PDB file of C-alpha atoms in Angstrom:
ATOM      1  CA  LEU L   1     -18.205 -23.213   1.699  1.00 43.00           C
ATOM      2  CA  GLY L   2     -16.370 -23.984  -1.504  1.00 45.00           C
ATOM      3  CA  GLN L   3     -16.043 -27.270  -3.334  1.00 50.00           C
ATOM      4  CA  GLY L   4     -15.284 -30.295  -1.168  1.00 52.00           C
ATOM      5  CA  GLY L   5     -16.685 -28.624   1.963  1.00 53.00           C
ATOM      6  CA  ARG L   6     -13.637 -26.350   2.362  1.00 55.00           C
ATOM      7  CA  MET L   7     -13.943 -22.709   3.213  1.00 54.00           C
ATOM      8  CA  ALA L   8     -13.966 -20.643   0.028  1.00 52.00           C
ATOM      9  CA  ALA L   9     -10.911 -18.418  -0.302  1.00 60.00           C
ATOM     10  CA  GLN L  10     -11.634 -14.793   0.403  1.00 58.00           C
ATOM     11  CA  PRO L  11     -10.886 -12.493  -2.486  1.00 60.00           C
ATOM     12  CA  LYS L  12      -7.682 -10.534  -2.112  1.00 89.00           C
ATOM     13  CA  ILE L  13      -8.007  -6.795  -2.169  1.00 94.00           C
ATOM     14  CA  ARG L  14      -5.131  -4.874  -3.722  1.00 96.00           C
ATOM     15  CA  LEU L  15      -4.635  -1.637  -1.804  1.00 96.00           C
ATOM     16  CA  PHE L  16      -2.778   1.200  -3.481  1.00 97.00           C
ATOM     17  CA  TYR L  17      -1.237   3.456  -0.851  1.00 97.00           C
ATOM     18  CA  HIS L  18       0.243   6.908  -1.517  1.00 97.00           C
ATOM     19  CA  ILE L  19       2.537   7.890   1.362  1.00 96.00           C
ATOM     20  CA  PHE L  20       4.212  11.241   1.972  1.00 95.00           C
ATOM     21  CA  LYS L  21       6.943  11.793   4.554  1.00 93.00           C
ATOM     22  CA  ASP L  22       8.308  15.240   5.286  1.00 92.00           C
ATOM     23  CA  LYS L  23      10.822  16.382   7.892  1.00 90.00           C
ATOM     24  CA  ASP L  24       8.647  15.047  10.731  1.00 91.00           C
ATOM     25  CA  GLN L  25       9.556  11.470   9.865  1.00 90.00           C
ATOM     26  CA  MET L  26       8.375   9.964  13.157  1.00 92.00           C
ATOM     27  CA  ARG L  27       4.888  11.390  12.657  1.00 94.00           C
ATOM     28  CA  ALA L  28       4.589   9.917   9.162  1.00 94.00           C
ATOM     29  CA  THR L  29       5.832   6.526  10.355  1.00 94.00           C
ATOM     30  CA  SER L  30       3.362   6.605  13.252  1.00 95.00           C
ATOM     31  CA  ILE L  31       0.381   7.460  11.015  1.00 95.00           C
ATOM     32  CA  VAL L  32       1.226   4.722   8.524  1.00 96.00           C
ATOM     33  CA  ASN L  33       1.752   2.239  11.356  1.00 96.00           C
ATOM     34  CA  GLU L  34      -1.689   3.028  12.788  1.00 95.00           C
ATOM     35  CA  GLN L  35      -3.321   2.487   9.395  1.00 94.00           C
ATOM     36  CA  MET L  36      -1.372  -0.719   8.743  1.00 95.00           C
ATOM     37  CA  LEU L  37      -2.286  -2.159  12.172  1.00 94.00           C
ATOM     38  CA  THR L  38      -5.939  -1.729  11.272  1.00 91.00           C
ATOM     39  CA  LEU L  39      -5.387  -3.369   7.899  1.00 89.00           C
ATOM     40  CA  GLN L  40      -3.377  -6.234   9.378  1.00 86.00           C
ATOM     41  CA  SER L  41      -6.302  -7.161  11.619  1.00 88.00           C
ATOM     42  CA  ALA L  42      -7.996  -8.445   8.439  1.00 87.00           C
ATOM     43  CA  PRO L  43      -7.964 -12.190   7.757  1.00 86.00           C
ATOM     44  CA  PRO L  44      -4.564 -13.517   6.614  1.00 78.00           C
ATOM     45  CA  ASN L  45      -3.852 -13.223   2.898  1.00 82.00           C
ATOM     46  CA  SER L  46      -6.914 -11.064   2.297  1.00 90.00           C
ATOM     47  CA  PHE L  47      -4.959  -8.029   1.111  1.00 92.00           C
ATOM     48  CA  GLU L  48      -1.900  -6.919  -0.799  1.00 94.00           C
ATOM     49  CA  VAL L  49      -0.439  -3.417  -0.559  1.00 95.00           C
ATOM     50  CA  ASP L  50       1.310  -1.610  -3.400  1.00 96.00           C
ATOM     51  CA  PHE L  51       2.771   1.556  -1.949  1.00 97.00           C
ATOM     52  CA  ILE L  52       4.550   4.568  -3.344  1.00 96.00           C
ATOM     53  CA  THR L  53       6.550   6.874  -1.108  1.00 96.00           C
ATOM     54  CA  VAL L  54       7.101  10.570  -1.656  1.00 96.00           C
ATOM     55  CA  GLY L  55       9.331  13.115   0.055  1.00 96.00           C
ATOM     56  CA  MET L  56      11.937  11.968   2.528  1.00 94.00           C
ATOM     57  CA  PRO L  57      13.314   8.513   1.653  1.00 93.00           C
ATOM     58  CA  TRP L  58      11.954   5.444   3.436  1.00 92.00           C
ATOM     59  CA  ASP L  59      14.735   3.119   4.519  1.00 91.00           C
ATOM     60  CA  ASN L  60      14.096  -0.462   5.627  1.00 92.00           C
ATOM     61  CA  THR L  61      13.947   0.580   9.275  1.00 92.00           C
ATOM     62  CA  SER L  62      11.096   3.029   8.696  1.00 92.00           C
ATOM     63  CA  ILE L  63       9.316   0.627   6.335  1.00 94.00           C
ATOM     64  CA  TYR L  64       9.307  -2.120   8.984  1.00 94.00           C
ATOM     65  CA  ALA L  65       8.493   0.297  11.836  1.00 93.00           C
ATOM     66  CA  SER L  66       5.452   1.504   9.894  1.00 95.00           C
ATOM     67  CA  GLY L  67       4.119  -1.990   9.204  1.00 95.00           C
ATOM     68  CA  LEU L  68       4.900  -1.857   5.500  1.00 95.00           C
ATOM     69  CA  GLY L  69       7.341  -4.741   5.721  1.00 94.00           C
ATOM     70  CA  CYS L  70       4.579  -7.345   5.543  1.00 91.00           C
ATOM     71  CA  SER L  71       4.899 -10.281   3.162  1.00 90.00           C
ATOM     72  CA  THR L  72       2.128  -8.883   0.953  1.00 92.00           C
ATOM     73  CA  CYS L  73       3.436  -5.287   0.883  1.00 94.00           C
ATOM     74  CA  TYR L  74       5.324  -4.049  -2.170  1.00 95.00           C
ATOM     75  CA  HIS L  75       7.264  -0.774  -2.376  1.00 96.00           C
ATOM     76  CA  ARG L  76       6.751   0.169  -6.009  1.00 96.00           C
ATOM     77  CA  ALA L  77       8.605   3.482  -6.223  1.00 95.00           C
ATOM     78  CA  HIS L  78       9.956   6.477  -4.368  1.00 96.00           C
ATOM     79  CA  TYR L  79       9.742  10.048  -5.617  1.00 97.00           C
ATOM     80  CA  GLN L  80      11.347  13.161  -4.186  1.00 96.00           C
ATOM     81  CA  LYS L  81       8.341  15.126  -5.437  1.00 96.00           C
ATOM     82  CA  ALA L  82       5.095  13.686  -6.745  1.00 96.00           C
ATOM     83  CA  TRP L  83       1.340  13.916  -6.335  1.00 96.00           C
ATOM     84  CA  GLU L  84      -1.421  11.334  -6.089  1.00 96.00           C
ATOM     85  CA  PRO L  85      -1.680  10.749  -9.868  1.00 96.00           C
ATOM     86  CA  VAL L  86       1.492   8.596  -9.793  1.00 96.00           C
ATOM     87  CA  THR L  87      -0.313   6.156  -7.492  1.00 97.00           C
ATOM     88  CA  HIS L  88      -3.594   6.539  -9.388  1.00 97.00           C
ATOM     89  CA  GLN L  89      -1.736   5.534 -12.567  1.00 97.00           C
ATOM     90  CA  LEU L  90      -0.400   2.385 -10.908  1.00 96.00           C
ATOM     91  CA  LEU L  91      -3.933   1.538  -9.748  1.00 97.00           C
ATOM     92  CA  TYR L  92      -5.335   2.210 -13.232  1.00 98.00           C
ATOM     93  CA  GLU L  93      -2.753  -0.036 -14.888  1.00 97.00           C
ATOM     94  CA  TYR L  94      -3.522  -2.823 -12.417  1.00 97.00           C
ATOM     95  CA  CYS L  95      -7.277  -2.507 -13.033  1.00 97.00           C
ATOM     96  CA  THR L  96      -6.749  -2.574 -16.788  1.00 98.00           C
ATOM     97  CA  LYS L  97      -4.818  -5.849 -16.502  1.00 97.00           C
ATOM     98  CA  HIS L  98      -7.117  -7.339 -13.821  1.00 96.00           C
ATOM     99  CA  PRO L  99     -10.647  -6.009 -14.427  1.00 96.00           C
ATOM    100  CA  THR L 100     -12.345  -8.482 -12.064  1.00 95.00           C
ATOM    101  CA  LYS L 101     -10.067  -7.879  -9.053  1.00 95.00           C
ATOM    102  CA  GLN L 102     -11.033  -5.714  -6.093  1.00 95.00           C
ATOM    103  CA  VAL L 103      -8.947  -2.634  -5.340  1.00 97.00           C
ATOM    104  CA  ALA L 104      -8.818   0.220  -2.842  1.00 96.00           C
ATOM    105  CA  TYR L 105      -6.883   3.473  -2.610  1.00 96.00           C
ATOM    106  CA  MET L 106      -5.500   5.039   0.537  1.00 93.00           C
ATOM    107  CA  HIS L 107      -3.653   8.309   1.069  1.00 88.00           C
TER     108      HIS L 107
END
């Protein structure tokens, strides 16, 4: 319990997610949706997701179908071609600015 007998706020975890979608768009959407369903079973407001997409473009329909349309999910960039270091760099920059925050990486 925190001050005043209230439940202490759980720390938010910032998840950096590198997502690739090739020609089999339904498969990619399904995999991301499965992972996001697991994440969304966490307590409310306990996570934020910064995601980068690579390959085939992600329109709003596929973003929402995959579970990435949550209020704490942020589409940071899309690249036609890129590797994990673009997402690692985003994570690194966040950690440099927020050294006491908790982070995770998912691919």
